[in-house]
Amino acid sequence: MKKTLFDKIWEQHVVEERQDGSSLIYIDRHLVHEVTSPQAFEGLRISNRVLRRPDLTLAVADHNVPTENRINGIKDNIARIQVETLEKNVKEFKVPYIPLMDSRQGIVHVIGPEQGFTLPGCTMVCGDSHTSTHGAFGALAFGIGTSEVEHVFATQTLIQKKPKTMLINVSGSLSIGVTAKDIALAIIKNLGTSGGTGYVLEYSGDAISDLTIEGRMTLCNMSIEAGARAGLIAPDAKTYEYIKNKPMSPKGEAYDKALEAWKLLPSDEGAVFDKVINIEASLLEPHLTWGTSPEDVLSINDVVPNPKDIDKENLRNAMQDSLDYMGLKPGQALTDIKIDKVFIGSCTNSRIEDLREAAAVAKGRKVADGVHAMVVPGSGLIKIQAEKEGVADILIEAGFDWREPGCSMCLGMNPDQLKPQERCASTSNRNFRGRQGRDGRTHLVSPGMAAAAAISGHFVDVRKFN
Amino acid sequence: MKSFNKLTGIIASIPQVNIDTDAIIPKQFLKTIERTGLGKHLFHEKRYDQNNNLIKDFILNKQPWSQAKIIVAGDNFGCGSSREHAPWALLDFGISCIISTSFADIFYNNCFKNGVLPIILNEKIVDEISMLAEQGVEISIDLEEQQLIVQNKLYKFEIDPYRKHCLLNGLDDIGITLENKKTIDSYEEKLSSKIWHKPESL
């Protein structure tokens, strides 16, 4: 029988099929951060259980960490205790850990691939919904809750129902200025935030093959915003090249053997998916969100939608509520929306390519008066690379605030937050109410669009900068 | 885990779609290292204004719904972040059942790990229950029988048998899985043929 990439990974990881139709699935890689792990470690202690495979686990603090003056430590007591708790737990349970002041520290979904911890064909989990990011390597990677984190600690397995599969075929090529982020936003617009619920998405087609590994991570990262716990892209030469020589990836004979196995992973020609969606890349434009759900997506040259055009009462009211919260009027051109803040960062868009994309727009220009634009690299290594390449200098000269790595304003657990009614062009993944700060207004965009907005003081078609 | 069998209580209607876990429990409360104490922060931005005063017309701030044990809400409840703090906050507030037309996957899973019952019903029934909820009525839920009764109306619901079994008996998943430890051991023995499986050290 012809198999999909997902089928192949799933079959290789079934420890036991259970009578009720669910399966016990082996977990090859477990990423851990400070926010969703303390109760799981505590659970092990209470039940007197061991952490079965610390060697398949990797921990880092990212959500709570300050992105400036880090040398002074974490000022917020409760946040500091949470990071210290992680440090205590990784010591007690012998989990490999990247300390806060280590240059390799960064966002958990950035450091996994960067350290070679993420591999094709593996199953990977983390107490974080954006674990879908690692699907860019052909890993079956998904977010779990804290109870499941404890389950993986204790058993290195999870009980799972086999999800359905959806193929998203993106044919053709993207125009200049249109990026992986725009593909992601277009897909979420198409599927809605629950259209992917119960599915694993596989992205394929020329436009996907053409994406860099960084772009693929951006796309897979946002699968959860369409409701899908995991997104997958078949590994290819770019994937193997990226993985080679990373600190934790296989070396020598182990790499050669791995490569043989990885090459068997891509979906067989003619494999059947439960659902198929086709998207033509050349038709995509730079996108942004206008509302308070990631499905509220428009092209940059559109206007704010009108609730009067919505038939169903509860949806019409929901749209009006969103517009009121966002401070927008029906019919208003998106390019007329002025911004206060810019956030370039998050596990969606904080990698070197994202920073280069922003720098290409910012080069020789200045951030508009009254706009505060911050750039938060995904990891210390990316920060160093951007500084070496001159990307950091371009951004700093243009007036961007160059920060230390972490999750930062994507969710504002640290001091990086929007004030009420502040409007932000953000390269993150969620525009939920209050996400970036109470009553803050978030518009999701690509790094290029964020940089262009920073320079202009309002949203603008990034293609005008190319 | 606390078991769930029968539940009778006030039902609060929050007739919105896509209620995300950021709304259920905002980020500033995720810094805790405990599972308890989050109830007072449930739906924080809907319940309190910027000066931390109660927003009186929000349903959970009004009598009798401030005593609600059940919530009925729109499509895709619990979308977004994987934070298990969402069911912890609901439970700590006193809510152990959510009724909706659909749930986001991770939240749905997290409920079952905490003795919270998510019930999926069709839109027509959810709308009916939502209208009755506004009258401040009580609803009775019987998991064993897979039914709920409100105002002499009886509705049946579907639930995965294993999850039902665990909820009814308050069973800990980990304990059940560890009964199969030998199966996991033998799976791991086979992994030795994948010589690349173990990560190199950091």
mmCIF file of C-alpha atoms in Angstrom, chain A residues 100-294:
data_model
loop_
_atom_site.group_PDB
_atom_site.id
_atom_site.type_symbol
_atom_site.label_atom_id
_atom_site.label_comp_id
_atom_site.label_asym_id
_atom_site.label_seq_id
_atom_site.Cartn_x
_atom_site.Cartn_y
_atom_site.Cartn_z
ATOM 1 C CA LEU A 100 20.340 31.447 30.277
ATOM 2 C CA MET A 101 23.730 33.084 29.822
ATOM 3 C CA ASP A 102 24.948 30.503 27.269
ATOM 4 C CA SER A 103 25.265 31.797 23.686
ATOM 5 C CA ARG A 104 23.241 28.769 22.533
ATOM 6 C CA GLN A 105 20.212 29.814 24.611
ATOM 7 C CA GLY A 106 17.137 30.777 22.635
ATOM 8 C CA ILE A 107 13.549 29.938 21.795
ATOM 9 C CA VAL A 108 12.968 26.220 22.264
ATOM 10 C CA HIS A 109 11.785 25.786 18.640
ATOM 11 C CA VAL A 110 14.795 27.636 17.320
ATOM 12 C CA ILE A 111 17.452 25.841 19.338
ATOM 13 C CA GLY A 112 16.101 22.324 18.650
ATOM 14 C CA PRO A 113 16.945 22.466 14.935
ATOM 15 C CA GLU A 114 19.987 24.660 15.521
ATOM 16 C CA GLN A 115 21.580 22.074 17.825
ATOM 17 C CA GLY A 116 20.687 19.155 15.547
ATOM 18 C CA PHE A 117 18.267 17.768 18.137
ATOM 19 C CA THR A 118 15.449 17.777 15.548
ATOM 20 C CA LEU A 119 15.752 14.990 12.957
ATOM 21 C CA PRO A 120 13.636 13.765 10.016
ATOM 22 C CA GLY A 121 11.343 10.859 10.760
ATOM 23 C CA CYS A 122 11.428 11.356 14.508
ATOM 24 C CA THR A 123 8.509 11.981 16.827
ATOM 25 C CA MET A 124 8.972 15.105 18.851
ATOM 26 C CA VAL A 125 6.933 16.834 21.526
ATOM 27 C CA CYS A 126 7.097 19.861 23.779
ATOM 28 C CA GLY A 127 4.686 21.522 26.171
ATOM 29 C CA ASP A 128 4.151 24.234 23.607
ATOM 30 C CA SER A 129 1.698 24.368 20.732
ATOM 31 C CA HIS A 130 4.311 25.674 18.277
ATOM 32 C CA THR A 131 6.198 22.387 18.393
ATOM 33 C CA SER A 132 4.684 21.943 14.931
ATOM 34 C CA THR A 133 7.686 24.025 13.759
ATOM 35 C CA HIS A 134 9.915 20.929 13.670
ATOM 36 C CA GLY A 135 7.707 19.347 11.006
ATOM 37 C CA ALA A 136 9.835 21.404 8.584
ATOM 38 C CA PHE A 137 12.394 18.571 8.834
ATOM 39 C CA GLY A 138 9.880 15.790 8.273
ATOM 40 C CA ALA A 139 9.564 15.165 12.010
ATOM 41 C CA LEU A 140 6.144 14.390 13.466
ATOM 42 C CA ALA A 141 6.177 17.166 16.039
ATOM 43 C CA PHE A 142 3.302 18.436 18.128
ATOM 44 C CA GLY A 143 2.456 20.381 21.264
ATOM 45 C CA ILE A 144 1.199 18.717 24.430
ATOM 46 C CA GLY A 145 -0.100 19.775 27.843
ATOM 47 C CA THR A 146 1.779 19.454 31.108
ATOM 48 C CA SER A 147 0.157 16.117 32.063
ATOM 49 C CA GLU A 148 1.405 14.700 28.779
ATOM 50 C CA VAL A 149 4.846 16.203 29.444
ATOM 51 C CA GLU A 150 4.853 14.168 32.659
ATOM 52 C CA HIS A 151 3.674 11.108 30.715
ATOM 53 C CA VAL A 152 6.614 11.447 28.324
ATOM 54 C CA PHE A 153 9.019 12.029 31.218
ATOM 55 C CA ALA A 154 7.880 8.821 32.885
ATOM 56 C CA THR A 155 7.308 6.563 29.867
ATOM 57 C CA GLN A 156 8.908 8.177 26.763
ATOM 58 C CA THR A 157 5.564 7.459 25.077
ATOM 59 C CA LEU A 158 2.165 9.055 24.529
ATOM 60 C CA ILE A 159 -1.294 7.597 24.016
ATOM 61 C CA GLN A 160 -2.573 8.976 20.722
ATOM 62 C CA LYS A 161 -5.458 8.492 18.334
ATOM 63 C CA LYS A 162 -4.229 8.346 14.760
ATOM 64 C CA PRO A 163 -5.024 11.715 13.173
ATOM 65 C CA LYS A 164 -6.296 12.210 9.617
ATOM 66 C CA THR A 165 -4.023 13.565 6.911
ATOM 67 C CA MET A 166 -4.410 16.653 4.758
ATOM 68 C CA LEU A 167 -2.199 17.466 1.786
ATOM 69 C CA ILE A 168 -1.698 21.152 1.089
ATOM 70 C CA ASN A 169 -0.187 21.455 -2.326
ATOM 71 C CA VAL A 170 1.319 24.875 -3.040
ATOM 72 C CA SER A 171 2.233 24.973 -6.731
ATOM 73 C CA GLY A 172 4.095 27.597 -8.752
ATOM 74 C CA SER A 173 6.448 30.150 -7.287
ATOM 75 C CA LEU A 174 6.090 33.072 -4.920
ATOM 76 C CA SER A 175 6.532 36.588 -6.255
ATOM 77 C CA ILE A 176 9.289 38.745 -4.807
ATOM 78 C CA GLY A 177 8.318 40.130 -1.402
ATOM 79 C CA VAL A 178 5.927 37.258 -0.691
ATOM 80 C CA THR A 179 7.197 34.767 1.873
ATOM 81 C CA ALA A 180 6.518 31.574 3.820
ATOM 82 C CA LYS A 181 4.622 33.702 6.345
ATOM 83 C CA ASP A 182 2.229 34.784 3.610
ATOM 84 C CA ILE A 183 1.683 31.153 2.575
ATOM 85 C CA ALA A 184 0.904 30.319 6.215
ATOM 86 C CA LEU A 185 -1.540 33.210 6.571
ATOM 87 C CA ALA A 186 -3.218 32.341 3.254
ATOM 88 C CA ILE A 187 -3.697 28.736 4.384
ATOM 89 C CA ILE A 188 -5.174 29.775 7.750
ATOM 90 C CA LYS A 189 -7.515 32.167 5.942
ATOM 91 C CA ASN A 190 -8.577 29.288 3.705
ATOM 92 C CA LEU A 191 -8.984 26.630 6.426
ATOM 93 C CA GLY A 192 -10.040 28.827 9.341
ATOM 94 C CA THR A 193 -8.627 28.312 12.815
ATOM 95 C CA SER A 194 -10.370 24.967 13.241
ATOM 96 C CA GLY A 195 -10.159 23.621 9.682
ATOM 97 C CA GLY A 196 -7.093 21.587 10.527
ATOM 98 C CA THR A 197 -8.436 20.154 13.796
ATOM 99 C CA GLY A 198 -7.844 16.400 13.884
ATOM 100 C CA TYR A 199 -5.454 16.500 10.916
ATOM 101 C CA VAL A 200 -1.739 16.374 10.335
ATOM 102 C CA LEU A 201 -0.956 18.699 7.438
ATOM 103 C CA GLU A 202 1.629 17.835 4.808
ATOM 104 C CA TYR A 203 2.856 20.760 2.728
ATOM 105 C CA SER A 204 4.138 19.937 -0.738
ATOM 106 C CA GLY A 205 4.564 21.412 -4.204
ATOM 107 C CA ASP A 206 7.160 23.538 -5.962
ATOM 108 C CA ALA A 207 6.662 26.572 -3.751
ATOM 109 C CA ILE A 208 7.386 24.444 -0.678
ATOM 110 C CA SER A 209 10.470 22.765 -2.193
ATOM 111 C CA ASP A 210 11.724 26.230 -3.072
ATOM 112 C CA LEU A 211 11.461 27.443 0.527
ATOM 113 C CA THR A 212 14.586 27.549 2.635
ATOM 114 C CA ILE A 213 14.636 25.506 5.838
ATOM 115 C CA GLU A 214 13.888 28.703 7.766
ATOM 116 C CA GLY A 215 10.849 29.373 5.575
ATOM 117 C CA ARG A 216 9.650 25.810 6.054
ATOM 118 C CA MET A 217 9.892 26.254 9.819
ATOM 119 C CA THR A 218 7.791 29.430 9.598
ATOM 120 C CA LEU A 219 5.125 27.579 7.634
ATOM 121 C CA CYS A 220 5.015 24.452 9.835
ATOM 122 C CA ASN A 221 5.074 26.641 12.946
ATOM 123 C CA MET A 222 1.686 28.123 12.080
ATOM 124 C CA SER A 223 -0.048 24.788 11.357
ATOM 125 C CA ILE A 224 -1.507 24.965 14.864
ATOM 126 C CA GLU A 225 -3.120 28.298 13.982
ATOM 127 C CA ALA A 226 -5.241 26.327 11.512
ATOM 128 C CA GLY A 227 -6.049 23.865 14.315
ATOM 129 C CA ALA A 228 -3.616 21.157 13.139
ATOM 130 C CA ARG A 229 -1.308 19.926 15.869
ATOM 131 C CA ALA A 230 1.368 19.032 13.336
ATOM 132 C CA GLY A 231 2.542 20.130 9.892
ATOM 133 C CA LEU A 232 5.025 18.135 7.838
ATOM 134 C CA ILE A 233 7.362 18.774 4.933
ATOM 135 C CA ALA A 234 9.225 15.882 3.323
ATOM 136 C CA PRO A 235 12.973 16.055 3.948
ATOM 137 C CA ASP A 236 15.192 16.747 0.925
ATOM 138 C CA ALA A 237 18.780 17.752 0.121
ATOM 139 C CA LYS A 238 18.305 21.121 1.875
ATOM 140 C CA THR A 239 17.173 19.347 5.036
ATOM 141 C CA TYR A 240 20.114 16.947 5.058
ATOM 142 C CA GLU A 241 22.564 19.773 4.442
ATOM 143 C CA TYR A 242 21.085 21.804 7.312
ATOM 144 C CA ILE A 243 21.332 18.913 9.757
ATOM 145 C CA LYS A 244 24.850 17.838 8.844
ATOM 146 C CA ASN A 245 27.489 18.860 11.387
ATOM 147 C CA LYS A 246 25.039 20.291 13.908
ATOM 148 C CA PRO A 247 26.252 19.536 17.475
ATOM 149 C CA MET A 248 23.644 16.912 18.410
ATOM 150 C CA SER A 249 23.014 15.422 14.957
ATOM 151 C CA PRO A 250 24.454 12.023 13.934
ATOM 152 C CA LYS A 251 28.041 11.925 12.711
ATOM 153 C CA GLY A 252 30.042 9.693 10.377
ATOM 154 C CA GLU A 253 28.539 6.253 9.857
ATOM 155 C CA ALA A 254 25.506 7.149 11.959
ATOM 156 C CA TYR A 255 24.776 10.080 9.636
ATOM 157 C CA ASP A 256 25.148 7.897 6.537
ATOM 158 C CA LYS A 257 22.778 5.269 7.956
ATOM 159 C CA ALA A 258 20.330 7.968 9.022
ATOM 160 C CA LEU A 259 20.426 9.475 5.543
ATOM 161 C CA GLU A 260 19.499 6.116 3.990
ATOM 162 C CA ALA A 261 16.483 5.912 6.288
ATOM 163 C CA TRP A 262 15.468 9.549 5.809
ATOM 164 C CA LYS A 263 15.433 9.175 2.036
ATOM 165 C CA LEU A 264 12.657 6.593 2.370
ATOM 166 C CA LEU A 265 10.407 9.002 4.266
ATOM 167 C CA PRO A 266 8.702 11.158 1.582
ATOM 168 C CA SER A 267 5.105 10.237 0.749
ATOM 169 C CA ASP A 268 4.834 7.590 -1.955
ATOM 170 C CA GLU A 269 3.617 8.721 -5.343
ATOM 171 C CA GLY A 270 -0.155 8.251 -5.304
ATOM 172 C CA ALA A 271 -0.462 7.947 -1.502
ATOM 173 C CA VAL A 272 -3.967 8.870 -0.408
ATOM 174 C CA PHE A 273 -4.749 11.754 1.942
ATOM 175 C CA ASP A 274 -8.067 12.299 3.724
ATOM 176 C CA LYS A 275 -8.250 15.794 2.287
ATOM 177 C CA VAL A 276 -6.359 17.757 -0.369
ATOM 178 C CA ILE A 277 -6.118 21.509 -0.824
ATOM 179 C CA ASN A 278 -4.455 23.290 -3.735
ATOM 180 C CA ILE A 279 -2.980 26.770 -3.579
ATOM 181 C CA GLU A 280 -1.301 28.674 -6.397
ATOM 182 C CA ALA A 281 1.722 30.502 -5.001
ATOM 183 C CA SER A 282 1.979 33.109 -7.758
ATOM 184 C CA LEU A 283 -1.454 34.492 -6.785
ATOM 185 C CA LEU A 284 -0.387 35.216 -3.194
ATOM 186 C CA GLU A 285 0.317 38.742 -2.033
ATOM 187 C CA PRO A 286 1.860 40.073 1.182
ATOM 188 C CA HIS A 287 -0.723 39.408 3.874
ATOM 189 C CA LEU A 288 -1.631 40.801 7.247
ATOM 190 C CA THR A 289 -4.294 40.127 9.838
ATOM 191 C CA TRP A 290 -6.920 42.768 10.607
ATOM 192 C CA GLY A 291 -8.751 41.124 13.550
ATOM 193 C CA THR A 292 -8.269 39.076 16.690
ATOM 194 C CA SER A 293 -8.009 35.605 15.173
ATOM 195 C CA PRO A 294 -5.237 34.322 12.888
#
